[in-house]
GROMACS .gro file of C-alpha atoms in nm:
model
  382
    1UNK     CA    1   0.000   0.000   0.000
    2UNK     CA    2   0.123   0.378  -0.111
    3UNK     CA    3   0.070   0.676   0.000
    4UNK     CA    4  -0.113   0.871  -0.332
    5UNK     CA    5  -0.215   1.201  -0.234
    6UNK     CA    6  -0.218   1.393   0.073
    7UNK     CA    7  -0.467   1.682   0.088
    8UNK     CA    8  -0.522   1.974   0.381
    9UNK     CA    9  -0.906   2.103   0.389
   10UNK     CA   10  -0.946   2.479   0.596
   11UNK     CA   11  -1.237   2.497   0.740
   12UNK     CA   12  -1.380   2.769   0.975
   13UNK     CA   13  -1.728   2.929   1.147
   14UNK     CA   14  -1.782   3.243   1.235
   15UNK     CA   15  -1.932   3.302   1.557
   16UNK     CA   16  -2.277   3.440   1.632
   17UNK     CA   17  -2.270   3.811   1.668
   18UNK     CA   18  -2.246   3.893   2.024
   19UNK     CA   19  -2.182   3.511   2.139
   20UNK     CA   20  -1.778   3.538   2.170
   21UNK     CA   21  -1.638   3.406   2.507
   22UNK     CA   22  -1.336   3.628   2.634
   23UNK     CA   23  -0.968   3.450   2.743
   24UNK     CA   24  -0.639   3.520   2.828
   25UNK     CA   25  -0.585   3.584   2.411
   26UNK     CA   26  -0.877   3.772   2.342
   27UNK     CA   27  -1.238   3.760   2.219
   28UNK     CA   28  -1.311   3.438   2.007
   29UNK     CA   29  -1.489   3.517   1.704
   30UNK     CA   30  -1.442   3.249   1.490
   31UNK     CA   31  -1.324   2.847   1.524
   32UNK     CA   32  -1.075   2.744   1.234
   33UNK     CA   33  -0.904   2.365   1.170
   34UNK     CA   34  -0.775   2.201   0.890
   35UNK     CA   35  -0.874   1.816   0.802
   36UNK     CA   36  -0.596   1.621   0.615
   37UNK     CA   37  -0.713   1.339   0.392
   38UNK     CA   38  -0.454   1.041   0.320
   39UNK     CA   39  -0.544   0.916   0.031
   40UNK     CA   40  -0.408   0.540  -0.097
   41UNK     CA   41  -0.353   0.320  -0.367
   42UNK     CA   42  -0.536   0.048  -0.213
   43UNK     CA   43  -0.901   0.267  -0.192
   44UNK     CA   44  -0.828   0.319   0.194
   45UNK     CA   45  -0.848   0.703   0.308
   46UNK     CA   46  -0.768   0.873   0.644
   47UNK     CA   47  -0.828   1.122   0.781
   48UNK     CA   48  -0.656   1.359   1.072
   49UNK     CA   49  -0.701   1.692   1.222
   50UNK     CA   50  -0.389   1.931   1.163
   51UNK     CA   51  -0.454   2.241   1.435
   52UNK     CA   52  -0.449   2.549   1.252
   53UNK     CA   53  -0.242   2.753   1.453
   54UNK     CA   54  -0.397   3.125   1.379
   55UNK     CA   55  -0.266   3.078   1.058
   56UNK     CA   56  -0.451   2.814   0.864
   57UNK     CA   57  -0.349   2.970   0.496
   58UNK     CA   58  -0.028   2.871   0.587
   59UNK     CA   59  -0.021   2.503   0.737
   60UNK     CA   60  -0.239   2.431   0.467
   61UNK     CA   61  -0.014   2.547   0.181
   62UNK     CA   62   0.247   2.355   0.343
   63UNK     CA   63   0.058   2.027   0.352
   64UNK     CA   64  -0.043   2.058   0.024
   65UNK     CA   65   0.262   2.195  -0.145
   66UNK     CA   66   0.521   2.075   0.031
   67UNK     CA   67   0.461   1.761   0.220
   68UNK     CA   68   0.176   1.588  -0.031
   69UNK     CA   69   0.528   1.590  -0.257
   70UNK     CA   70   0.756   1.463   0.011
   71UNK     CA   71   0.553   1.179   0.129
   72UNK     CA   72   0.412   1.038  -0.220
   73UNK     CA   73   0.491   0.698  -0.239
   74UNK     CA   74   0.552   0.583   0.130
   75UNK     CA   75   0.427   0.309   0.286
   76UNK     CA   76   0.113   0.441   0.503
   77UNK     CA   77   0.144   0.235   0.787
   78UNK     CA   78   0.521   0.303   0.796
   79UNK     CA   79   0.436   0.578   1.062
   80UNK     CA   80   0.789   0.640   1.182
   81UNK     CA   81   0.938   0.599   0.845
   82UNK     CA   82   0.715   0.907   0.760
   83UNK     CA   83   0.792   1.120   1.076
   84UNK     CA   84   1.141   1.055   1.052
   85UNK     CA   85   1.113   1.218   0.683
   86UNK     CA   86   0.956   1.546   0.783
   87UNK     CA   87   1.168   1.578   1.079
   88UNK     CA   88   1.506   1.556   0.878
   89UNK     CA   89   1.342   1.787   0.574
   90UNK     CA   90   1.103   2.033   0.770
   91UNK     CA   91   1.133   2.029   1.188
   92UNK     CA   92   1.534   1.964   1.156
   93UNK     CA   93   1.649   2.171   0.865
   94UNK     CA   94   1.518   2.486   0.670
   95UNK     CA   95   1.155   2.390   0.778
   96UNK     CA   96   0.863   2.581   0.941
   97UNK     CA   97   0.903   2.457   1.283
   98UNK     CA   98   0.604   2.478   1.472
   99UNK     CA   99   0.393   2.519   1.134
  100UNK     CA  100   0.554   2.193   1.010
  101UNK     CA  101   0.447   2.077   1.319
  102UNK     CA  102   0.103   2.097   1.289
  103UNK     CA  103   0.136   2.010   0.938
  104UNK     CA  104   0.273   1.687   1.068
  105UNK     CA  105   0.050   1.613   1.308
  106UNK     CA  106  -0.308   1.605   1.057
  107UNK     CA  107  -0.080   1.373   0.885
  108UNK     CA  108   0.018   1.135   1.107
  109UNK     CA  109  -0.356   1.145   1.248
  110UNK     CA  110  -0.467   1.024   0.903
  111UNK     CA  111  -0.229   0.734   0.894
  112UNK     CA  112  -0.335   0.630   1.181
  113UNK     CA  113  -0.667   0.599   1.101
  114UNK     CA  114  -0.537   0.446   0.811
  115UNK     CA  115  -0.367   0.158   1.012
  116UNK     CA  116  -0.680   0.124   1.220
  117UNK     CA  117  -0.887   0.055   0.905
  118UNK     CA  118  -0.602  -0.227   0.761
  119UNK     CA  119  -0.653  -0.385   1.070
  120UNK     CA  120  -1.000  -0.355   1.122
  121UNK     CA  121  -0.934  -0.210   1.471
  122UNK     CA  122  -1.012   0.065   1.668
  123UNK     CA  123  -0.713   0.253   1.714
  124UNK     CA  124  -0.720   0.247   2.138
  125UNK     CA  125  -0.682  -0.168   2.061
  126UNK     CA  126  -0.396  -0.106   1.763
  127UNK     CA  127  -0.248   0.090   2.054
  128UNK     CA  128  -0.259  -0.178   2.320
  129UNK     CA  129  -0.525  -0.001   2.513
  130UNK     CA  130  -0.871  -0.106   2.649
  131UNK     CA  131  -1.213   0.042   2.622
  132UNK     CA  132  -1.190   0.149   2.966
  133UNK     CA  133  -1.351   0.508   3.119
  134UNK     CA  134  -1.170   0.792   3.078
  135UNK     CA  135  -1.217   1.109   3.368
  136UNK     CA  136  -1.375   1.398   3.172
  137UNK     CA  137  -1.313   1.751   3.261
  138UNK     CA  138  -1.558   2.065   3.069
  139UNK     CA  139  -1.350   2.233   2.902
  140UNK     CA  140  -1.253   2.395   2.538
  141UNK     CA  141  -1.339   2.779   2.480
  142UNK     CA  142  -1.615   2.798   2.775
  143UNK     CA  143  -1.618   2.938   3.142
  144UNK     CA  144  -1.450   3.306   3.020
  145UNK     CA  145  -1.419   3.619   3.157
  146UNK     CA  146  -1.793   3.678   3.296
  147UNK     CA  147  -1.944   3.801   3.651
  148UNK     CA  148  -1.933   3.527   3.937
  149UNK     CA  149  -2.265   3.469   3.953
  150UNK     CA  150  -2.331   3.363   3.552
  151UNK     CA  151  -2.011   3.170   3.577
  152UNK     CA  152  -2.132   2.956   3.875
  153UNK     CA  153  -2.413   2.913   3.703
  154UNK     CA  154  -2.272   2.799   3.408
  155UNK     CA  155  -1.993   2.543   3.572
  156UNK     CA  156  -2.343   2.435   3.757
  157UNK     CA  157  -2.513   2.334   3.420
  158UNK     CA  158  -2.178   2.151   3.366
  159UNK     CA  159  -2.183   1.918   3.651
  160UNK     CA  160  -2.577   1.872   3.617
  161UNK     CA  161  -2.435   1.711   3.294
  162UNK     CA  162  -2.264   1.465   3.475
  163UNK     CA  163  -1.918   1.647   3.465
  164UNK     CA  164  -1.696   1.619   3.817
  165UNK     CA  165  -1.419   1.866   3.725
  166UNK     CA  166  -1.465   2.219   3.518
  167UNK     CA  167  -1.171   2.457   3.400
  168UNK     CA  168  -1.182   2.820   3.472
  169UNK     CA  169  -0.970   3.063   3.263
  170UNK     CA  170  -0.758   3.315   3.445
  171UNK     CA  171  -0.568   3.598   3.304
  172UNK     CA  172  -0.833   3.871   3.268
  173UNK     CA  173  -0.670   4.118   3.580
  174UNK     CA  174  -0.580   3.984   3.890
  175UNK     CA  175  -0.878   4.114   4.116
  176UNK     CA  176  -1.109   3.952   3.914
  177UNK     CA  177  -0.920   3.628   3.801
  178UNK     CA  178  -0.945   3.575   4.196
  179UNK     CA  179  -1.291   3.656   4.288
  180UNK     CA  180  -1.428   3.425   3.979
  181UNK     CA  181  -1.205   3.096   4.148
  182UNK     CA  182  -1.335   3.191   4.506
  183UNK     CA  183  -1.686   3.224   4.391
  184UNK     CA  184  -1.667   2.918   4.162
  185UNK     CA  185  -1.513   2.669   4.478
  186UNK     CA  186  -1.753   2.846   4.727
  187UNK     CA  187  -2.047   2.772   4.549
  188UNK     CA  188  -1.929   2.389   4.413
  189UNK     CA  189  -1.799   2.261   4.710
  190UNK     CA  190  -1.436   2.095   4.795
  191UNK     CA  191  -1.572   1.764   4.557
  192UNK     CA  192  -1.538   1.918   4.225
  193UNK     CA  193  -1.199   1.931   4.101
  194UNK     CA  194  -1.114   2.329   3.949
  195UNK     CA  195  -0.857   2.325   3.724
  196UNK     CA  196  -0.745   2.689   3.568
  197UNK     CA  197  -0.589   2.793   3.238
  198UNK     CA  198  -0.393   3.149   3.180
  199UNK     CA  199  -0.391   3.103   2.814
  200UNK     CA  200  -0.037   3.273   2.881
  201UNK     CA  201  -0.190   3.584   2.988
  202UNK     CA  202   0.021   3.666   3.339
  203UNK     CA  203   0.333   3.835   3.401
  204UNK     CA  204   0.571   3.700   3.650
  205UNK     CA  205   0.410   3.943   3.897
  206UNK     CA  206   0.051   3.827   3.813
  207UNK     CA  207   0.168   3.521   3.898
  208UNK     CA  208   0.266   3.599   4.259
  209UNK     CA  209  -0.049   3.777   4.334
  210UNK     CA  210  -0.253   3.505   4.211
  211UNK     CA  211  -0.142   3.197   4.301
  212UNK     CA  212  -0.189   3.190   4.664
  213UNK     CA  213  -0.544   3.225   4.641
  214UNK     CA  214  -0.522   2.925   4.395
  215UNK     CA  215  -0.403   2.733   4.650
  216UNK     CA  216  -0.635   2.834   4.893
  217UNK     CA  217  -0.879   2.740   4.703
  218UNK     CA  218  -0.735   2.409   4.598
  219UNK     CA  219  -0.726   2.437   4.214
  220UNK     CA  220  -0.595   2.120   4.040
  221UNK     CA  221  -0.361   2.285   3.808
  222UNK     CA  222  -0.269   2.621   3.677
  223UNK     CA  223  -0.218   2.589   3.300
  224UNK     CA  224   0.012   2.816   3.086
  225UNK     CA  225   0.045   3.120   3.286
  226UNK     CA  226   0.312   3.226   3.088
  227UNK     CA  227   0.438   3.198   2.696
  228UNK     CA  228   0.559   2.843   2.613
  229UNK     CA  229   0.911   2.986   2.577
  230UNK     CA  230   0.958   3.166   2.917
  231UNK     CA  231   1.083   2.881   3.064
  232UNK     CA  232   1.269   3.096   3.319
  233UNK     CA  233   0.949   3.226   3.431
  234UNK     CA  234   0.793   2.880   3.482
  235UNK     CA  235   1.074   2.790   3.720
  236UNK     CA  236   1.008   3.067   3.932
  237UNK     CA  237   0.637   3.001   3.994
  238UNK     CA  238   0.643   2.684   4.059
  239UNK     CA  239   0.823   2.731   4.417
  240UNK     CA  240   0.568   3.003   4.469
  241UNK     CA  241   0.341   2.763   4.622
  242UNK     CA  242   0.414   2.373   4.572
  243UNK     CA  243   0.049   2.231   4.602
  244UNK     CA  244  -0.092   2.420   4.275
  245UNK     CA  245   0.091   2.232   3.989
  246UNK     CA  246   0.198   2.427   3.706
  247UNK     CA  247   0.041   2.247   3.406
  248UNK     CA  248   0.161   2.327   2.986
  249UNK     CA  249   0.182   2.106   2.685
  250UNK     CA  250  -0.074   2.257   2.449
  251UNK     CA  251   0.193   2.510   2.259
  252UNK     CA  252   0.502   2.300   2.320
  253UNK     CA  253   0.588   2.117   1.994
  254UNK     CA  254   0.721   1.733   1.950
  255UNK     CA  255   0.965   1.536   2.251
  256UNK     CA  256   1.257   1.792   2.233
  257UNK     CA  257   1.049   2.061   2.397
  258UNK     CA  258   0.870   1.824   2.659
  259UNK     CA  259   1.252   1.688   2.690
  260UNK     CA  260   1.308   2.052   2.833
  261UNK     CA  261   1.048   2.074   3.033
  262UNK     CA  262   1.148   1.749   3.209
  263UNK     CA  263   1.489   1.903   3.264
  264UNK     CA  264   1.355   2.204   3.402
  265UNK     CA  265   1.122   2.034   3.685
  266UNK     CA  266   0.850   2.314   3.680
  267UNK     CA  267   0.567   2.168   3.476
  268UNK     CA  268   0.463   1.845   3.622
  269UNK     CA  269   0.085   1.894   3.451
  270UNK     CA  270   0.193   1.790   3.066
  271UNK     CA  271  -0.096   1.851   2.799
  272UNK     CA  272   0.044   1.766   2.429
  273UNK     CA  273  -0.236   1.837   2.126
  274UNK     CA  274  -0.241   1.547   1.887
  275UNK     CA  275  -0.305   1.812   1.669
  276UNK     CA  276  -0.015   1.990   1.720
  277UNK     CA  277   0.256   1.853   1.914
  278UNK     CA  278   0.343   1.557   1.571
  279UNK     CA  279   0.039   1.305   1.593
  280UNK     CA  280   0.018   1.010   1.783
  281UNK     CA  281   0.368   0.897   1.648
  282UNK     CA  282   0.523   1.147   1.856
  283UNK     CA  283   0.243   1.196   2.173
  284UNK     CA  284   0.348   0.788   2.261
  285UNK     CA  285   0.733   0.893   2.312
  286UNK     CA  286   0.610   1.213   2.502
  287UNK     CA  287   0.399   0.987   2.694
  288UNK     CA  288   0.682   0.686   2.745
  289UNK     CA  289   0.938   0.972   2.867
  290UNK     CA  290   0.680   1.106   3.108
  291UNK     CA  291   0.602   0.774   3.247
  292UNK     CA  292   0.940   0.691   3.309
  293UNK     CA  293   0.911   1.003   3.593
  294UNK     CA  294   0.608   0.973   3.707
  295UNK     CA  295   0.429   1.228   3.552
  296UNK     CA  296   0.032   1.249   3.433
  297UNK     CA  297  -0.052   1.354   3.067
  298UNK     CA  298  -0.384   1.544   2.998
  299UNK     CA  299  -0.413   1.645   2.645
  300UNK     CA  300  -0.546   1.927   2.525
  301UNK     CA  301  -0.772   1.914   2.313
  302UNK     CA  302  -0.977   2.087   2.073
  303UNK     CA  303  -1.185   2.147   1.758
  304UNK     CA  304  -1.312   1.903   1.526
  305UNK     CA  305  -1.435   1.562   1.634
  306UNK     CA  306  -1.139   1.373   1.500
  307UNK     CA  307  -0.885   1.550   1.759
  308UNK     CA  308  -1.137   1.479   2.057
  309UNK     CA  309  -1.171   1.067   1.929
  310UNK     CA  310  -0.838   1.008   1.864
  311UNK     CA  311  -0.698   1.211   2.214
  312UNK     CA  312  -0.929   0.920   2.360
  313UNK     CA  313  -0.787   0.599   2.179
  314UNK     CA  314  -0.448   0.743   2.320
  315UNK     CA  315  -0.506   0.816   2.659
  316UNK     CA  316  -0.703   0.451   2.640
  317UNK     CA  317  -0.411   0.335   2.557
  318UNK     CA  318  -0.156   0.461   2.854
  319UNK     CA  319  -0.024   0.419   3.156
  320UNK     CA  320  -0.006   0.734   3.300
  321UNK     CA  321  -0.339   0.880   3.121
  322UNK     CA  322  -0.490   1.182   3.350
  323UNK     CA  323  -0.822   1.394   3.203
  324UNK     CA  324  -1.013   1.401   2.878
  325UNK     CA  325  -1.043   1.759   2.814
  326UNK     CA  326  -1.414   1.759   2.672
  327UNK     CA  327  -1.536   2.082   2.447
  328UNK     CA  328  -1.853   2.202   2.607
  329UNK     CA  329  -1.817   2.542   2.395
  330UNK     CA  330  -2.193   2.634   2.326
  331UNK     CA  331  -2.074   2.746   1.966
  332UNK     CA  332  -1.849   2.498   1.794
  333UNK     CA  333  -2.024   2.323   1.537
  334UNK     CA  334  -1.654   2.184   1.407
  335UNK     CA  335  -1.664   1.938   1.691
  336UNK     CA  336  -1.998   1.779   1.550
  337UNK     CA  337  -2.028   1.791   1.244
  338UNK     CA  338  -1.943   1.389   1.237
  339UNK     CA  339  -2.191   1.306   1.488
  340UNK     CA  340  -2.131   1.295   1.875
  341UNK     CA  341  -1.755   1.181   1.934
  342UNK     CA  342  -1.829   1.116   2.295
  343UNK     CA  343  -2.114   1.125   2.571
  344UNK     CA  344  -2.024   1.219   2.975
  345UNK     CA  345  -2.187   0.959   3.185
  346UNK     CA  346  -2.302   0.963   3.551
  347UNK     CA  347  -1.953   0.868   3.649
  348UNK     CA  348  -1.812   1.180   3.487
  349UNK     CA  349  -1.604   0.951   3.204
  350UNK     CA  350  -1.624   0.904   2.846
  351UNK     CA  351  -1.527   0.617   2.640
  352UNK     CA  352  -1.335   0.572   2.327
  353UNK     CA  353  -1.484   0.500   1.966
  354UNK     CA  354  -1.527   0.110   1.874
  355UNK     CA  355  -1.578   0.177   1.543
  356UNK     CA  356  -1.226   0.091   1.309
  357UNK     CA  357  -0.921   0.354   1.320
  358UNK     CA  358  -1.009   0.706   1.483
  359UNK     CA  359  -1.389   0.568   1.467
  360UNK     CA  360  -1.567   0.828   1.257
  361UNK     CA  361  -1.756   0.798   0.925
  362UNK     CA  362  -1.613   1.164   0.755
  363UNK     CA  363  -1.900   1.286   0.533
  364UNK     CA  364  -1.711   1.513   0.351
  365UNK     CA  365  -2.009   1.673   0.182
  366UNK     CA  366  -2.023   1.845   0.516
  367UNK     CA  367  -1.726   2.041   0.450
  368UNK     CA  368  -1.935   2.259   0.212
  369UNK     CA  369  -2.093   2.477   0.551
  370UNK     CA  370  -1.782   2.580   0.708
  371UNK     CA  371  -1.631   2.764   0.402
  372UNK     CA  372  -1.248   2.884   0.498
  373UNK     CA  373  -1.229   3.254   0.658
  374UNK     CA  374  -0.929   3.463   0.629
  375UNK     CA  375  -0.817   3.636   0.939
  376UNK     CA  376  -0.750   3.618   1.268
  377UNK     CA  377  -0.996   3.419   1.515
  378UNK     CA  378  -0.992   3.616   1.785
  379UNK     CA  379  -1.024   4.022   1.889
  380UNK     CA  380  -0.638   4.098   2.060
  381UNK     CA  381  -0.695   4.190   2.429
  382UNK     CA  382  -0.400   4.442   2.428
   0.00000   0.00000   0.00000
C-alpha cells in the first residue's frame, strides 16, 4: 500500500454576533481547523485533524505543497518511516518549525486511522489499550471572563451534565481572576476538582499575586500562565506555592520541547495536542518519557471531532493517562459535524470510539458549511 495524495481542507465558522467568550488571548470570534485526507492506492483514506495555529493559509499550503510531494509513495502504515522524513526535511532543517508541526500532526492522524482501518481495529486496541472510562473535565473555549454569579451558574449546568471537574480561565486582571475561582469553589464545594488555564496571559508578577489564592482554594492545576518559551518564568512560579501544579503542553511542539520541560522540573501537569505537538507517532514517546518520571498527561484538546476521538484511543491506551479535556463550547459546530464523538456519563467519564481507526464515518459533503475565513480568530486583548 502507497501513500497517493495527501490533501489539507481549511475549514472555519464564524461566531454568532455577540456570542464570543473572552480569554487570556482575546475575544473568540471564529473556530478554524484544517482536516488532512490520506489518500491510498489500495481505496483506503484517512483522515486527521492538523490544528491550525492562527494561521490556517499557511499550514495548509504547506501540507499541500510541500509535504503531499515529500511523502508520495511511502508506505502508510510506515508511521515512523514518515515522521522521521519530515523531521530531517522540515522540523530539523530549513523547515517551518512549529507550522511543520502541525502540518505533521493532521498527517500522522490520518495514517493512523489508516492503520486502524487495515486492521479492522479501533485505534485504542492497535495501541494496546482497552475500552476502559476515561475522567472527563468541561473544558474547550467555555467558562471566560464573565461576573461570578453567571459563571457559577454555568460550571453548575456543567456538573448537572454529569461532569466532576470544570476549568476556569484566568488571566483577565488579577482582582477579578481571583474573585471568579473563590466564587466558583464556594459555590461547588471541595468535591469538584477546578482546574485553571492562563492562556499565557500573566506576568511574572501576576503570577505571585494570584497563586496563593489558587491554592487556597485548591485548584488542580494552573495551566500556561506564561508563553511556552519563558521557561525561566515557569521555574520561578512553581516554588511560589508547591500544592498548585503548574500544568503546559498545548503550545510545546514534539519530545525535544517536553525533553526541556522534564529538565527544568517546573511543569509536572503535561498537555500535548495530537493536533499539534506531531500526531500520535510522537504523543506515545512524550507519553513513554513522562512515564518513566512519574508524571500524568492530559491532552489538550480541541476542535473538530477527529482531535477529541483520537486524544481518547491514546489516553485509552496509557499508563499514565490523567483527564479528557471535553469541548462544552456552546458554539463549535466543528466538533460535530461527524456526529457525537463522545457522551459524559453519571460517572463523569467518556469512552473511546469502537468503530475501526479514529472511529468516525467523515461525510465530507459536510465540509461545504464551514467555508475557509481569512483572518485572525480572535479580537487581541491588548
Amino acid at each position: 500500500m502507497k501513500i497517493t495524495r495527501i490533501t489539507a481542507i481549511p475549514l472555519s465558522y464564524k461566531l454568532p454576533e455577540g456570542q464570543t467568550v473572552k480569554v487570556g488571548v482575546g475575544a473568540t470570534i471564529k473556530r478554524d481547523t484544517i482536516v488532512v485526507r490520506v489518500e491510498t492506492d489500495e481505496g483506503l483514506t484517512g483522515y486527521g485533524e492538523a490544528h491550525p495555529g492562527r494561521s490556517p493559509g499557511a499550514v495548509t499550503a504547506l501540507v499541500n505543497h510541500t509535504l503531499n510531494p515529500l511523502l508520495a509513495g511511502m508506505d502508510p502504515c510506515n508511521v515512523v518511516g514518515v515522521w522521521a522524513r519530515v523531521n530531517r526535511m522540515q522540523l530539523s532543517s530549513h523547515g517551518l518549525g512549529a507550522g511543520a508541526a502541525l502540518a505533521l500532526s493532521g498527517i500522522d492522524l490520518a495514517l493512523w486511522d489508516i492503520r486502524g482501518k487495515a486492521a479492522n481495529m479501533p485505534l485504542y486496541r492497535l495501541l494496546g489499550g482497552s475500552r476502559k472510562r476515561l475522567p472527563a473535565y468541561a473544558g474547550g473555549i467555555s467558562l471566560g471572563f464573565q461576573p461570578p454569579e453567571t459563571l457559577v451558574e454555568e460550571a453548575r449546568g456543567y456538573l448537572r451534565d454529569g461532569y466532576r471537574a470544570i476549568k476556569l480561565r484566568l488571566g483577565d486582571n488579577v482582582r477579578d481572576d481571583v474573585a471568579r475561582v473563590q466564587a466558583v469553589r464556594a459555590a461547588l464545594g471541595p468535591d469538584v476538582d477546578i482546574l485553571t488555564d492562563t492562556n499565557t496571559a500573566w506576568t511574572l508578577a501576576d503570577a505571585r499575586r494570584v497563586i496563593p489564592a489558587l491554592a487556597e482554594a485548591r485548584v488542580g492545576w494552573l495551566e500556561e500562565p506564561f508563553s511556552a518559551l519563558d521557561f525561566g518564568s515557569y521555574r520561578l512560579a512553581a516554588g511560589l506555592a508547591p500544592q498548585v501544579p503548574i500544568a503546559a503542553g498545548e503550545n510545546h511542539y514534539t519530545r525535544w520541547d517536553f525533553a526541556r520541560l522534564l529538565e527544568d522540573k517546573a511543569v509536572t501537569i503535561w498537555q500535548p495536542d495530537l493536533s499539534k505537538t506531531g500526531g500520535i507517532t510522537e504523543a506515545l514517546r512524550i507519553a513513554a518519557m513522562a512515564s518513566a518520571f512519574g508524571i500524568a498527561l492530559h491532552p489538550h484538546c480541541s476542535a473538530t471531532g477527529i482531535n477529541h476521538a483520537a486524544t481518547l484511543h491514546f489516553l485509552a491506551a496509557l499508563d499514565n493517562g490523567g483527564y479528557f479535556e471535553a469541548c462544552v463550547s456552546k458554539f463549535n459546530p466543528l466538533r460535530d459535524m461527524f456526529g457525537r464523538t463522545f457522551t459524559i456519563g453519571a460517572d463523569g467519564c467518556v469512552e473511546p470510539p469502537e468503530a475501526p481507526g479514529i472511529g468516525l464515518d467523515i461525510d465530507e459533503k459536510v465540509f461545504a458549511e464551514f467555508p475557509a475565513i481569512d483572518g485572525p480568530g480572535y479580537v487581541v486583548k491588548f
